Short mmCIF file of C-alpha atoms in Angstrom, two decimals:
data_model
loop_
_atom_site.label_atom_id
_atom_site.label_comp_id
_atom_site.label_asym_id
_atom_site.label_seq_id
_atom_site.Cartn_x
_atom_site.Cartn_y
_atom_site.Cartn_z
CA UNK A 1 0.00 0.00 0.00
CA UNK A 2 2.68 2.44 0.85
CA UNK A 3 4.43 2.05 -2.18
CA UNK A 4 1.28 2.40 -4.29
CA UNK A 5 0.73 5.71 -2.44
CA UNK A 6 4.01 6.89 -3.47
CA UNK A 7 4.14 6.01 -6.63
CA UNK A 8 0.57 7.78 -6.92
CA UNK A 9 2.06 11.26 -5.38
CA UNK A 10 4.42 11.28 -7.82
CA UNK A 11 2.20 10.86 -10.91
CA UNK A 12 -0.23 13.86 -8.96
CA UNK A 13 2.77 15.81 -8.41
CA UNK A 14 3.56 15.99 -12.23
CA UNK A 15 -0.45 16.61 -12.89
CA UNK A 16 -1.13 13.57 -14.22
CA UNK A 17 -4.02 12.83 -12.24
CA UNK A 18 -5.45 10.08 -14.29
CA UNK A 19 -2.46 7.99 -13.72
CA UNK A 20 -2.84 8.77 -10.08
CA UNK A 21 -6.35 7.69 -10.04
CA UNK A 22 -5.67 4.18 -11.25
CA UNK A 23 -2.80 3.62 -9.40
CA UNK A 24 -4.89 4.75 -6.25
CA UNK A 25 -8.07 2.63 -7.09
CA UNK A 26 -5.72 -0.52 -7.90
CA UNK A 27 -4.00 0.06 -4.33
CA UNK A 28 -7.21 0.57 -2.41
CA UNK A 29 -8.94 -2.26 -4.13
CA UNK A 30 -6.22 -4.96 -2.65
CA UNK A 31 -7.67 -6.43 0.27
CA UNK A 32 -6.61 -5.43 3.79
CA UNK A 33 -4.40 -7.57 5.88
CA UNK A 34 -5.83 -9.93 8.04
CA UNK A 35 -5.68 -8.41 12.12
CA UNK A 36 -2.93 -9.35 14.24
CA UNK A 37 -2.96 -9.78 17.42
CA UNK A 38 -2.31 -6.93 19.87
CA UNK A 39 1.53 -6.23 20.81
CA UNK A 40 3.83 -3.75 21.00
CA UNK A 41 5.65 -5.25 17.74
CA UNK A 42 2.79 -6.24 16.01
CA UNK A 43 0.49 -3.19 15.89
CA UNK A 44 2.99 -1.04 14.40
CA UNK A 45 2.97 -2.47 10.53
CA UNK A 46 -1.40 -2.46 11.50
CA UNK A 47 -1.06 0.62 12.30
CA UNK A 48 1.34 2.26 9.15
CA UNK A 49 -0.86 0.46 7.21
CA UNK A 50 -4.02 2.20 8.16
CA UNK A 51 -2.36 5.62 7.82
CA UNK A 52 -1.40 5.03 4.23
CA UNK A 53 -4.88 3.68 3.22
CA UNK A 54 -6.46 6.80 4.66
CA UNK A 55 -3.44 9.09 3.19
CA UNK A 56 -4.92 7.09 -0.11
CA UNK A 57 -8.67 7.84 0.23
CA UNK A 58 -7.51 11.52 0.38
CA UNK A 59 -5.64 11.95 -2.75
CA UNK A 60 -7.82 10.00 -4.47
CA UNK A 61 -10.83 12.53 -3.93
CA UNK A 62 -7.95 15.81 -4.66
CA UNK A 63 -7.92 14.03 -8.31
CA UNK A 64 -11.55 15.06 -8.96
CA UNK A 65 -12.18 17.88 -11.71
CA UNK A 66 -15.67 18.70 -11.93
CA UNK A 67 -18.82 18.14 -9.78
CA UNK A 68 -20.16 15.42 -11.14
CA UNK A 69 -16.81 13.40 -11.00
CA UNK A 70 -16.58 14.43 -7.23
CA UNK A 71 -19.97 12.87 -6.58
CA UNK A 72 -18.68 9.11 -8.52
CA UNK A 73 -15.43 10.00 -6.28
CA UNK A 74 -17.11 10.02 -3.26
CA UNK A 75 -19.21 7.09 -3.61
CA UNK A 76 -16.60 5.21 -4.31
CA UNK A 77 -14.73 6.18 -1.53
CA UNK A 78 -17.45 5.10 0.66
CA UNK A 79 -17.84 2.04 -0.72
CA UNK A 80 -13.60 1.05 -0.58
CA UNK A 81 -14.69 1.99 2.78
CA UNK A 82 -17.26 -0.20 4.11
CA UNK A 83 -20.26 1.43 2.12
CA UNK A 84 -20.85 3.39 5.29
CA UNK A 85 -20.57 6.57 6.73
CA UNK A 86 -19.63 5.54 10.36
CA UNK A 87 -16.20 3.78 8.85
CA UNK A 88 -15.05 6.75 7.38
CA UNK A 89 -11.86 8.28 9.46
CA UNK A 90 -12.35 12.06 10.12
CA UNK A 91 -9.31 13.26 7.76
CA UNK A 92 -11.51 11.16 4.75
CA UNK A 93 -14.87 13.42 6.34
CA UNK A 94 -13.13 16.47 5.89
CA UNK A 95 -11.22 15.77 2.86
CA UNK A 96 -14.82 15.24 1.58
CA UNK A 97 -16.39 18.10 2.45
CA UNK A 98 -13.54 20.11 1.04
CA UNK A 99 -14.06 18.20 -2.32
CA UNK A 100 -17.34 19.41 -2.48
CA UNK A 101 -16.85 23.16 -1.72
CA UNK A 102 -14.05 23.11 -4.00
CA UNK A 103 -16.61 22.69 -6.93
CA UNK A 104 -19.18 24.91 -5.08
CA UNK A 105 -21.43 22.17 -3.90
CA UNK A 106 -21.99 23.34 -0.51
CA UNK A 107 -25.18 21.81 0.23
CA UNK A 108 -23.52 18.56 -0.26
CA UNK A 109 -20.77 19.16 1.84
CA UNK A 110 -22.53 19.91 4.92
CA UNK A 111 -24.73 16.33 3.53
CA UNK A 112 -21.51 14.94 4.81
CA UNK A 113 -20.98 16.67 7.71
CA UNK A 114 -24.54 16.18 9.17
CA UNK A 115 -24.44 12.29 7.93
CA UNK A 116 -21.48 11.47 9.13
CA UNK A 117 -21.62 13.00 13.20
CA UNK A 118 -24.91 11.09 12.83
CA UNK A 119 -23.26 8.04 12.05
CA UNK A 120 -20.95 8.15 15.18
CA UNK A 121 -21.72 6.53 18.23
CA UNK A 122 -22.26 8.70 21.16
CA UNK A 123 -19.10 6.21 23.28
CA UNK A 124 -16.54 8.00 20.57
CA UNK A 125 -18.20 11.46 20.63
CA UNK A 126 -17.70 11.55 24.14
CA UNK A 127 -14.06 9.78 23.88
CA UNK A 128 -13.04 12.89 21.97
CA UNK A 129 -10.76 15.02 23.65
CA UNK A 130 -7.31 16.79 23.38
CA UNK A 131 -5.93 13.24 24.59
CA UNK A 132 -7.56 11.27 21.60
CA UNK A 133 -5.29 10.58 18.59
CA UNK A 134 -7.93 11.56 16.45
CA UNK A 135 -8.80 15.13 18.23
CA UNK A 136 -6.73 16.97 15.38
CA UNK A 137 -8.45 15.96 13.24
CA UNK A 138 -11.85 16.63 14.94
CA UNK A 139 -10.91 19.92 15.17
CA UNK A 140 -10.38 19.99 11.61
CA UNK A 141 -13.81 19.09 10.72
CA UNK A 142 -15.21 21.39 12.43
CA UNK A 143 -13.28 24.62 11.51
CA UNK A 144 -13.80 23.78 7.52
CA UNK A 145 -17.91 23.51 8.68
CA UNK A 146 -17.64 26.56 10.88
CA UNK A 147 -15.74 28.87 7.99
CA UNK A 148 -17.03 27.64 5.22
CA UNK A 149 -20.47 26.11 5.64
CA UNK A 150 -22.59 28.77 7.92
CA UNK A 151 -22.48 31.90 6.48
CA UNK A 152 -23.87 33.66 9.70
CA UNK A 153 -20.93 34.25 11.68
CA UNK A 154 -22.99 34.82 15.14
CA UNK A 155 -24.44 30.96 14.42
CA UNK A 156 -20.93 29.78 13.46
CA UNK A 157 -19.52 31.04 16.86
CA UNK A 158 -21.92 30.13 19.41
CA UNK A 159 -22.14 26.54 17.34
CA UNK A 160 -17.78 26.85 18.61
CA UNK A 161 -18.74 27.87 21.63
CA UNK A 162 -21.04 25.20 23.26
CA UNK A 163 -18.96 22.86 21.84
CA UNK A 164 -18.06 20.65 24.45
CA UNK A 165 -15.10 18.43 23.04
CA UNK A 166 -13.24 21.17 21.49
CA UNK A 167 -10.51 23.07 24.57
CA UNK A 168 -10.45 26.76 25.27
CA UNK A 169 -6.87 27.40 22.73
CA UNK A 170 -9.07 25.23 19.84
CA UNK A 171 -11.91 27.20 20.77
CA UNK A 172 -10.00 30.60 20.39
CA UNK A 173 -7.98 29.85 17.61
CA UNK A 174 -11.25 28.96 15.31
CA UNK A 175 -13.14 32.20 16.54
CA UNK A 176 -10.67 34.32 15.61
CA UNK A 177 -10.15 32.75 12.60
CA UNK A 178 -14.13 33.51 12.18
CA UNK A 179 -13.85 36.80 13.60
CA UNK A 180 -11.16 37.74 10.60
CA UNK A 181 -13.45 36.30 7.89
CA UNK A 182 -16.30 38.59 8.98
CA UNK A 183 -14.06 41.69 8.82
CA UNK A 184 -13.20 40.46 5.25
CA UNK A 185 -16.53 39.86 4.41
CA UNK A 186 -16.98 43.39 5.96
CA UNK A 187 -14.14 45.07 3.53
CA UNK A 188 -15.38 43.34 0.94
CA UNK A 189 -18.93 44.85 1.02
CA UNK A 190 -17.60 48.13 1.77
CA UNK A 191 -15.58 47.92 -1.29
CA UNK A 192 -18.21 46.75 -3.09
CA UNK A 193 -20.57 49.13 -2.07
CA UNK A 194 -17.87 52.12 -2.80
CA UNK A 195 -17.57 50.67 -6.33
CA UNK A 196 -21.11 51.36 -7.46
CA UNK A 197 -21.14 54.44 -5.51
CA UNK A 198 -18.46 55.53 -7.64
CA UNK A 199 -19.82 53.93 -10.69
CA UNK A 200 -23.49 55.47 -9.74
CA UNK A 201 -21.64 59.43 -9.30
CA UNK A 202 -19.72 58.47 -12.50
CA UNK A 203 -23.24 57.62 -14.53
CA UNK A 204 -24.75 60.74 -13.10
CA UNK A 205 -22.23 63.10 -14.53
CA UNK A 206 -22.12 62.09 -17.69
CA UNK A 207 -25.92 61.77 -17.74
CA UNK A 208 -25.71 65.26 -16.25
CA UNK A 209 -23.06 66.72 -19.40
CA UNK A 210 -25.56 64.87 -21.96
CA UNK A 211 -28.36 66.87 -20.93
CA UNK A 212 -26.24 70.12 -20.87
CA UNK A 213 -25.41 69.48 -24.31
CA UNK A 214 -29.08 68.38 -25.31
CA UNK A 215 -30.02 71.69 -23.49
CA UNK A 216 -27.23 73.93 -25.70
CA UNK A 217 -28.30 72.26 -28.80
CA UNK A 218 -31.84 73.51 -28.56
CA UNK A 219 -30.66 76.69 -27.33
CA UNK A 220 -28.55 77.26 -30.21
CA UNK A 221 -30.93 75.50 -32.86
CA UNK A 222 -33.80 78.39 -31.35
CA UNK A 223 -31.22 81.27 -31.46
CA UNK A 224 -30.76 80.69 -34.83
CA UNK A 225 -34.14 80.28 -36.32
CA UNK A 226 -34.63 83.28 -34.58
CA UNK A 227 -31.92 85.16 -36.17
CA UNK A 228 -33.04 83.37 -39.19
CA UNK A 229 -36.22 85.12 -39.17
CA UNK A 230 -35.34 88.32 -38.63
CA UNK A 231 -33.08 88.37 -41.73
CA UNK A 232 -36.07 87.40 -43.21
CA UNK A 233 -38.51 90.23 -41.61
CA UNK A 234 -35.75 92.82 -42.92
CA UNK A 235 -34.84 91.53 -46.29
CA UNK A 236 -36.05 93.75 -49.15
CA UNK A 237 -38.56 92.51 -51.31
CA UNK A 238 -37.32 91.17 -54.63
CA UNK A 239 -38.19 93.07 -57.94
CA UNK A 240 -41.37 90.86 -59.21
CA UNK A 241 -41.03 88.83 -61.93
CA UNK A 242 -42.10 90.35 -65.34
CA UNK A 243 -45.89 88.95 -65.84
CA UNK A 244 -46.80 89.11 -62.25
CA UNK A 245 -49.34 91.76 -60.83
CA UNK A 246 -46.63 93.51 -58.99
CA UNK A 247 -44.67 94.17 -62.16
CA UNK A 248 -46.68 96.10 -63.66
CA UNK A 249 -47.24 99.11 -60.70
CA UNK A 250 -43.42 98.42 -60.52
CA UNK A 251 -42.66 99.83 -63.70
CA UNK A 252 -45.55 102.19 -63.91
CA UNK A 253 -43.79 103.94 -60.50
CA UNK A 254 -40.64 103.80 -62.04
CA UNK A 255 -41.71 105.44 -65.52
CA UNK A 256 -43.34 108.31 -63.12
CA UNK A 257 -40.35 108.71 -60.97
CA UNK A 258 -38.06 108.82 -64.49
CA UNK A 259 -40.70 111.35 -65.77
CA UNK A 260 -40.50 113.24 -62.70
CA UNK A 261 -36.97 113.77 -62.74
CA UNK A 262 -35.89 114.25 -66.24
CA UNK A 263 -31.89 115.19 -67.16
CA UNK A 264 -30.87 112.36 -64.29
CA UNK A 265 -27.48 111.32 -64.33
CA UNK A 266 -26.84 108.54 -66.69
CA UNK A 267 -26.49 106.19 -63.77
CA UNK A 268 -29.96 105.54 -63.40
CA UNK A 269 -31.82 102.56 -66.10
CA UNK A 270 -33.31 103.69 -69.08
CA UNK A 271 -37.01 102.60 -70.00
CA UNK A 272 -37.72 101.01 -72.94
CA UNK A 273 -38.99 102.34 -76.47
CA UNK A 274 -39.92 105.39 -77.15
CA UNK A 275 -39.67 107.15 -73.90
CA UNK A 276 -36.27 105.79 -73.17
CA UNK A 277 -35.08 107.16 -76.56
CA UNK A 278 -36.94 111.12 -75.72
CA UNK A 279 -34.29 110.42 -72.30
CA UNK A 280 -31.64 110.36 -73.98
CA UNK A 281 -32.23 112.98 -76.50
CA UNK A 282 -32.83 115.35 -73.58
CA UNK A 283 -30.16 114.19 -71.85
CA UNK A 284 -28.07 115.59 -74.50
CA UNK A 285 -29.22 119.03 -74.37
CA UNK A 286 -28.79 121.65 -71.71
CA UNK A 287 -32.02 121.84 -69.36
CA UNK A 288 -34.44 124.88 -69.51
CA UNK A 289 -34.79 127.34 -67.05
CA UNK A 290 -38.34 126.47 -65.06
CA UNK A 291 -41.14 129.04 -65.76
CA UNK A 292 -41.71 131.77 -63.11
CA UNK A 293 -44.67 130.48 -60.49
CA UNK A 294 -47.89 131.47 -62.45
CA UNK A 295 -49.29 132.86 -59.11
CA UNK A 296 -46.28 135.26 -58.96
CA UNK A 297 -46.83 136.51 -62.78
CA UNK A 298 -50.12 137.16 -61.77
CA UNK A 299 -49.89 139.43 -59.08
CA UNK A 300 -47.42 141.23 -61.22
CA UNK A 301 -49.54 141.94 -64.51
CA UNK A 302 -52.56 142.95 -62.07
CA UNK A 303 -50.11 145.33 -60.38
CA UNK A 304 -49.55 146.58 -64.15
CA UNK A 305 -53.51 146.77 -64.57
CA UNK A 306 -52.67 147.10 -68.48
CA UNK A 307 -53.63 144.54 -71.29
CA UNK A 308 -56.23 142.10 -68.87
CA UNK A 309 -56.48 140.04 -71.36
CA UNK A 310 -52.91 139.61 -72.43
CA UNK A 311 -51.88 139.29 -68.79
CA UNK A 312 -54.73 136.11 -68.33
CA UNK A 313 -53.51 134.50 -71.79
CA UNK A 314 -49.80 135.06 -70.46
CA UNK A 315 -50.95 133.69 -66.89
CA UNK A 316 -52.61 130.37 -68.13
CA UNK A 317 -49.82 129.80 -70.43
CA UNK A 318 -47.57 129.54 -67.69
CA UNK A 319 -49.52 127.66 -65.76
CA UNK A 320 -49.54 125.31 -68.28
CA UNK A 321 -45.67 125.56 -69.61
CA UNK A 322 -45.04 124.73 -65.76
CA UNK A 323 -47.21 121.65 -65.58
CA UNK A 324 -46.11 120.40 -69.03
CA UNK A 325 -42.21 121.43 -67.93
CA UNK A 326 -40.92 118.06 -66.22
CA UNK A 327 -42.45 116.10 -68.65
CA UNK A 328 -40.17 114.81 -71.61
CA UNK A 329 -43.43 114.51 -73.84
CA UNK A 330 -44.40 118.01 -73.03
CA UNK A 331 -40.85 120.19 -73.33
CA UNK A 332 -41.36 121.65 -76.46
CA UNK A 333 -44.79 122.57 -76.04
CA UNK A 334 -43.79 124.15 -72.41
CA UNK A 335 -40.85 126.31 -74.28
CA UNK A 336 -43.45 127.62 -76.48
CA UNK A 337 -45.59 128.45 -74.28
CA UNK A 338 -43.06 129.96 -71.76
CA UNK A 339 -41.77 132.15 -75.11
CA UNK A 340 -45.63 132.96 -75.55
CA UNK A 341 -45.72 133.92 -72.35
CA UNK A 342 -43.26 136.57 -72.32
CA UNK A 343 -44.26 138.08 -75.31
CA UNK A 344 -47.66 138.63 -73.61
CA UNK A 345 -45.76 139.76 -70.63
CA UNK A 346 -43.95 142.47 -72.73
CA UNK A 347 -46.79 143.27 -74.46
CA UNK A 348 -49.03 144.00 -71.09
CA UNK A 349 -45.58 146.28 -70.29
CA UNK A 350 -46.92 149.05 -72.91
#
């Protein structure tokens, strides 16, 4: 058996756990050795024996690799056992029970916990002491139940401290051992809890800057159709298109302002036809001198009181040279009638 246990260590050493496994199962399969009787000399080989077997059953449940395997493991173990709980030795418990929360089975771990202090008869519960050969190991099994199998660290130590086989230094060293994992527990949810603090600050500012910038967008987007339309409320009307209604007052305003004004400078647009060919005839000669106000003429020849009739014909001929004088159409007719008038006016002078 021992040398089947070596050769098995190796082989797990290197990783090879499959090798292990079968080298293991053919080792534990071999039948035990018949007992000896009890001496001194005898119940040494007995008891190397039993050490290596149970040194066995522990590396073969390390070689497991998934859940499922640990549960075939396990059975197996209990049947190279005695296919009962009660025969297994606490180290084989334990080792167990540490299979099982190694793959997260927890519930099944403390299965084997419960079922196998069950299993025990009350004469070696209450043989269990520091003084037992087996009390290490007791101990053992309980701090892998304590730490990992009850979450509520209150339960886990009052469960430590009514226990009656474990001594005051056992009892100590496992509730401190609780005592640390709570604070880490502790710093772990205060980290925790700082994380997504941080994370929830971090999510609020930048929902925060997306709303500032949703907020400037619309700002900006109103400012300028604002701006748009007031370019529009002060842009000058266009000229309207020739054919429209507008067009024609257009031009019709802009004929009376050319015929208002004649002898412009040649910056301004000539009309078309005719009239824009009378412009530029006109253009070319020096402008009259405007007619005298008719009312002024008038006052003047009554003043005279000679030639009434002379003075009227003079009067209305003035009055109409200076209607007819800004009109391009009318400029000959108003320089004959402005030379008509002054040869009534000289005439009324005798």
């Amino acid at each position: 058996m021992l040398s089947g246990l070596v050769a098995a260590q190796e082989h797990f050493l290197h990783s090879d756990k499959k090798q292990c496994r079968a080298i293991l199962l053919s080792s534990l399969s071999r039948p035990q050795s018949p007992s000896q009787p009890h001496s001194d000399v005898q119940d040494e080989p007995n008891d190397t024996d039993k050490r290596a077997r149970t040194a066995a059953v522990v590396l073969l449940l390390r070689t497991s690799d998934s859940q499922t395997d640990a549960a075939k493991m396990w059975d197996e173990v209990v049947r190279l056992c005695g296919g009962v709980l009660a025969g297994l030795p606490m180290r084989v418990a334990t080792a167990g029970m540490l299979m099982f929360i190694t793959f997260n089975a927890k519930v099944k771990a403390q299965s084997v916990f419960e079922e196998w202090i069950s299993s025990q008869a009350d004469a070696f519960m209450l043989s269990l002491g520091p003084s037992h050969p087996e009390y290490n190991d007791y101990v053992n099994l309980i701090q892998v139940y304590v730490e990992y199998l009850v979450p509520d660290g209150a339960i886990a130590m009052e469960f430590v401290q009514l226990n009656s086989v474990l001594d005051d230094e056992d009892k100590k060293k496992i509730l401190d051992s609780i005592q640390r994992r709570e604070e880490e527990a502790s710093r772990e949810a205060e980290r925790i809890r700082a994380i997504e603090k941080k994370a929830q600050e971090t999510e609020a500012k930048i929902q925060n800057k997306l709303d500032d910038t949703v907020q400037h967008s619309k700002s900006h987007q109103s400012k300028s159709n604002h701006k748009e339309r007031s370019r529009q409320l002060v842009k000058p009307h266009s000229t309207p298109v020739e054919g429209t209604p507008g067009a024609s007052n257009t031009a019709t305003t802009s004929n009376f302002n050319s015929n208002q004004n004649p002898g412009s400078s040649s910056a301004s647009a000539p009309s078309a036809g005719p009239i824009a060919s009378q412009t530029e005839q006109s253009s070319e000669k020096p402008s009259p001198k405007r007619a005298i106000p008719p009312i002024k003429l008038l006052l003047k020849f009554m003043k005279t009181n000679k030639k009434v009739a002379a003075s009227i014909a003079a009067f209305l001929a003035c009055v109409i040279a200076y209607f007819l004088a800004g009109r391009p159409s009318g400029k000959r007719m108003s320089d004959s009638l402005v030379r008509f008038s002054r040869t009534m006016q000289s005439v009324s002078s005798f």
